mmCIF file of C-alpha atoms in Angstrom:
data_model
loop_
_atom_site.group_PDB
_atom_site.id
_atom_site.type_symbol
_atom_site.label_atom_id
_atom_site.label_comp_id
_atom_site.label_asym_id
_atom_site.label_seq_id
_atom_site.Cartn_x
_atom_site.Cartn_y
_atom_site.Cartn_z
ATOM 1 C CA MET A 10 71.745 117.881 146.547
ATOM 2 C CA ASN A 11 74.217 115.048 146.596
ATOM 3 C CA ASN A 12 72.541 113.518 143.547
ATOM 4 C CA ALA A 13 72.836 116.769 141.577
ATOM 5 C CA HIS A 14 76.597 116.971 142.274
ATOM 6 C CA TYR A 15 77.115 113.412 141.068
ATOM 7 C CA THR A 16 75.120 114.096 137.910
ATOM 8 C CA ALA A 17 77.175 117.230 137.192
ATOM 9 C CA ARG A 18 80.442 115.352 137.793
ATOM 10 C CA VAL A 19 79.421 112.480 135.491
ATOM 11 C CA GLY A 20 78.377 114.945 132.788
ATOM 12 C CA LEU A 21 81.639 116.866 133.099
ATOM 13 C CA PHE A 22 83.635 113.621 133.005
ATOM 14 C CA PHE A 23 81.728 112.530 129.876
ATOM 15 C CA LEU A 24 82.422 115.844 128.090
ATOM 16 C CA LEU A 25 86.083 115.668 129.084
ATOM 17 C CA GLY A 26 86.284 112.123 127.655
ATOM 18 C CA LEU A 27 84.736 113.261 124.349
ATOM 19 C CA ALA A 28 87.199 116.150 124.141
ATOM 20 C CA LEU A 29 90.152 113.797 124.727
ATOM 21 C CA ILE A 30 88.916 111.404 122.019
ATOM 22 C CA TRP A 31 88.574 114.295 119.544
ATOM 23 C CA VAL A 32 92.066 115.662 120.353
ATOM 24 C CA THR A 33 93.573 112.169 119.921
ATOM 25 C CA TYR A 34 91.817 111.732 116.565
ATOM 26 C CA GLU A 35 93.037 115.104 115.297
ATOM 27 C CA THR A 36 96.589 114.475 116.478
ATOM 28 C CA LEU A 37 96.981 110.981 115.048
ATOM 29 C CA GLY A 38 95.015 111.515 111.843
ATOM 30 C CA ASN A 39 96.639 112.673 108.586
ATOM 31 C CA THR A 40 93.967 115.280 107.979
ATOM 32 C CA SER A 41 92.881 117.981 110.344
ATOM 33 C CA SER A 42 89.359 119.326 110.479
ATOM 34 C CA LEU A 43 90.512 122.394 112.391
ATOM 35 C CA LYS A 44 91.995 124.148 109.373
ATOM 36 C CA LYS A 45 93.767 123.235 106.188
ATOM 37 C CA LYS A 46 97.375 124.287 106.484
ATOM 38 C CA GLY A 47 99.664 124.814 103.535
ATOM 39 C CA TYR A 48 98.923 125.138 99.869
ATOM 40 C CA GLU A 49 97.519 122.958 97.131
ATOM 41 C CA LEU A 50 99.192 121.543 94.001
ATOM 42 C CA ILE A 51 97.741 119.377 91.237
ATOM 43 C CA ALA A 52 99.628 116.333 89.870
ATOM 44 C CA GLY A 53 98.199 114.598 86.786
ATOM 45 C CA PHE A 54 99.071 110.960 85.997
ATOM 46 C CA ASP A 55 97.892 108.251 83.586
ATOM 47 C CA ASN A 56 97.524 105.875 86.547
ATOM 48 C CA LEU A 57 97.589 106.658 90.273
ATOM 49 C CA LYS A 58 98.823 103.129 91.181
ATOM 50 C CA GLU A 59 96.647 102.681 94.293
ATOM 51 C CA LEU A 60 97.495 106.142 95.633
ATOM 52 C CA LYS A 61 94.861 107.279 98.115
ATOM 53 C CA THR A 62 93.850 110.170 100.337
ATOM 54 C CA GLY A 63 96.287 110.683 103.207
ATOM 55 C CA ASP A 64 99.326 109.107 101.515
ATOM 56 C CA ASP A 65 102.611 110.938 102.073
ATOM 57 C CA ILE A 66 104.301 113.475 99.850
ATOM 58 C CA ARG A 67 108.063 113.411 100.332
ATOM 59 C CA MET A 68 110.934 115.535 99.124
ATOM 60 C CA ALA A 69 114.434 114.093 99.601
ATOM 61 C CA GLY A 70 112.871 111.534 101.965
ATOM 62 C CA VAL A 71 111.261 114.166 104.214
ATOM 63 C CA ARG A 72 107.474 114.263 104.575
ATOM 64 C CA ILE A 73 106.268 117.631 103.331
ATOM 65 C CA GLY A 74 102.571 117.004 102.906
ATOM 66 C CA ALA A 75 99.786 114.551 102.129
ATOM 67 C CA VAL A 76 97.489 113.635 99.272
ATOM 68 C CA GLU A 77 94.293 115.555 99.922
ATOM 69 C CA THR A 78 92.132 113.779 97.342
ATOM 70 C CA THR A 79 92.241 111.869 94.073
ATOM 71 C CA ARG A 80 89.953 112.399 91.107
ATOM 72 C CA LEU A 81 89.416 111.710 87.436
ATOM 73 C CA ALA A 82 89.813 114.723 85.181
ATOM 74 C CA GLY A 83 88.937 113.819 81.627
ATOM 75 C CA ARG A 84 91.347 111.176 80.308
ATOM 76 C CA ARG A 85 93.754 111.303 83.263
ATOM 77 C CA ALA A 86 93.800 110.866 87.012
ATOM 78 C CA GLU A 87 94.757 113.755 89.270
ATOM 79 C CA ALA A 88 96.055 113.853 92.814
ATOM 80 C CA VAL A 89 95.431 117.026 94.779
ATOM 81 C CA LEU A 90 98.462 117.572 97.001
ATOM 82 C CA ARG A 91 98.441 119.541 100.253
ATOM 83 C CA ILE A 92 101.979 120.864 100.851
ATOM 84 C CA ASP A 93 103.025 122.256 104.239
ATOM 85 C CA LYS A 94 103.470 126.040 104.105
ATOM 86 C CA ASN A 95 107.053 125.723 105.403
ATOM 87 C CA PHE A 96 108.185 124.086 102.145
ATOM 88 C CA THR A 97 108.409 125.557 98.659
ATOM 89 C CA ILE A 98 108.397 123.523 95.471
ATOM 90 C CA ALA A 99 110.476 124.752 92.523
ATOM 91 C CA SER A 100 108.590 125.209 89.255
ATOM 92 C CA ASP A 101 110.917 122.744 87.481
ATOM 93 C CA ALA A 102 110.460 119.996 90.109
ATOM 94 C CA THR A 103 108.786 116.744 89.070
ATOM 95 C CA ALA A 104 106.483 114.434 91.015
ATOM 96 C CA THR A 105 106.649 110.632 90.765
ATOM 97 C CA ILE A 106 104.577 107.904 92.381
ATOM 98 C CA VAL A 107 106.989 105.651 94.284
ATOM 99 C CA SER A 108 106.393 102.414 96.182
ATOM 100 C CA ALA A 109 107.670 102.143 99.740
ATOM 101 C CA GLY A 110 108.920 98.582 99.176
ATOM 102 C CA LEU A 111 107.461 95.451 97.643
ATOM 103 C CA LEU A 112 104.416 95.353 99.882
ATOM 104 C CA GLY A 113 104.438 98.945 101.074
ATOM 105 C CA THR A 114 102.085 101.758 100.247
ATOM 106 C CA ASN A 115 102.703 104.262 97.509
ATOM 107 C CA TYR A 116 103.654 107.868 98.069
ATOM 108 C CA ILE A 117 104.519 110.854 95.900
ATOM 109 C CA SER A 118 108.177 111.767 95.685
ATOM 110 C CA ILE A 119 109.066 115.266 94.515
ATOM 111 C CA ASP A 120 112.605 116.078 93.428
ATOM 112 C CA LEU A 121 114.245 119.264 94.635
ATOM 113 C CA GLY A 122 114.341 121.068 91.299
ATOM 114 C CA SER A 123 116.815 123.864 90.713
ATOM 115 C CA SER A 124 117.522 126.571 93.246
ATOM 116 C CA THR A 125 117.071 129.314 90.639
ATOM 117 C CA ALA A 126 113.535 128.274 89.614
ATOM 118 C CA SER A 127 110.596 130.238 90.946
ATOM 119 C CA PRO A 128 108.311 128.475 93.459
ATOM 120 C CA LEU A 129 104.978 127.000 92.412
ATOM 121 C CA ALA A 130 101.937 129.007 93.482
ATOM 122 C CA ASP A 131 98.865 127.703 95.291
ATOM 123 C CA GLY A 132 96.696 125.711 92.855
ATOM 124 C CA ALA A 133 99.455 125.275 90.245
ATOM 125 C CA GLU A 134 100.125 122.020 88.417
ATOM 126 C CA ILE A 135 103.392 120.213 89.042
ATOM 127 C CA LYS A 136 105.165 118.283 86.277
ATOM 128 C CA THR A 137 104.922 114.517 86.633
ATOM 129 C CA MET A 138 107.073 111.615 85.553
ATOM 130 C CA VAL A 139 105.947 108.012 85.127
ATOM 131 C CA SER A 140 107.883 105.438 87.105
ATOM 132 C CA PRO A 141 107.900 101.812 85.983
ATOM 133 C CA ASP A 142 105.374 99.578 87.690
ATOM 134 C CA LEU A 143 106.591 96.392 89.403
ATOM 135 C CA ASN A 144 104.148 94.292 87.353
ATOM 136 C CA ALA A 145 105.463 95.773 84.089
ATOM 137 C CA ILE A 146 109.052 95.078 85.138
ATOM 138 C CA MET A 147 108.226 91.459 85.996
ATOM 139 C CA THR A 148 106.485 90.997 82.611
ATOM 140 C CA GLN A 149 109.514 92.372 80.774
ATOM 141 C CA LEU A 150 111.833 90.064 82.749
ATOM 142 C CA GLY A 151 109.657 87.093 81.766
ATOM 143 C CA GLU A 152 109.818 88.086 78.091
ATOM 144 C CA LEU A 153 113.593 88.505 78.356
ATOM 145 C CA GLY A 154 113.867 85.017 79.866
ATOM 146 C CA ASN A 155 111.885 83.542 76.960
ATOM 147 C CA LYS A 156 114.129 85.282 74.400
ATOM 148 C CA LEU A 157 117.251 84.130 76.237
ATOM 149 C CA ASP A 158 115.937 80.562 76.326
ATOM 150 C CA GLY A 159 115.335 80.652 72.558
ATOM 151 C CA ALA A 160 118.793 82.075 71.865
ATOM 152 C CA LEU A 161 120.523 79.457 74.035
ATOM 153 C CA GLY A 162 118.497 76.721 72.324
ATOM 154 C CA SER A 163 119.716 77.939 68.925
ATOM 155 C CA ILE A 164 123.312 77.965 70.112
ATOM 156 C CA GLY A 165 122.859 74.420 71.453
ATOM 157 C CA ASP A 166 121.548 73.287 68.064
ATOM 158 C CA VAL A 167 124.652 74.698 66.366
ATOM 159 C CA PHE A 168 126.967 72.823 68.714
ATOM 160 C CA LYS A 169 124.916 69.613 68.557
ATOM 161 C CA GLY A 170 124.882 69.277 64.766
ATOM 162 C CA GLU A 171 122.377 67.381 62.633
ATOM 163 C CA THR A 172 121.700 63.670 63.005
ATOM 164 C CA GLY A 173 124.334 61.603 61.275
ATOM 165 C CA MET A 174 126.598 64.639 60.844
ATOM 166 C CA PRO A 175 129.517 65.612 63.095
ATOM 167 C CA ASN A 176 128.930 68.455 65.539
ATOM 168 C CA LEU A 177 130.846 71.748 65.529
ATOM 169 C CA ILE A 178 133.548 70.523 67.921
ATOM 170 C CA GLN A 179 134.172 67.385 65.840
ATOM 171 C CA ARG A 180 134.426 69.482 62.643
ATOM 172 C CA MET A 181 136.937 71.831 64.276
ATOM 173 C CA ASP A 182 138.916 68.808 65.539
ATOM 174 C CA LYS A 183 139.224 67.463 61.963
ATOM 175 C CA LEU A 184 140.557 70.849 60.798
#
């Protein structure tokens, strides 16, 4: 009899431990297997820039949802967005992939849109805008530096003058 009570207590303790682990997982995780809350929007981009399932969706800096999944749809990449039912997205709002710092993860930022626009319905597609990539900006800065170096070299040649000939300052001094 004593052995049966201990076995029942250990079994109950084990089940309670499993339940606590499951509740912790559901609470801390970005996705919930209990039920999908909110509504779905589609955002199409040329490049998702390392965006992945579970990344934030923010409006005016406030988290309003998460990326449910990413997929290829023909010649573009799409992010399926799960928006919390407490928030509405205006039909003229635009979504942009934004980096949360130099080494941070990416998230989708949605602007507020106008207050007179109708809200987007479940399953609708939101307008997107391409934001410059950090690598593209660095490449353009490198090209600008090369052009600036060439221009300054040309100006230096004008001031230096040709060999055996006076330079620009010496010519102006003679005048």
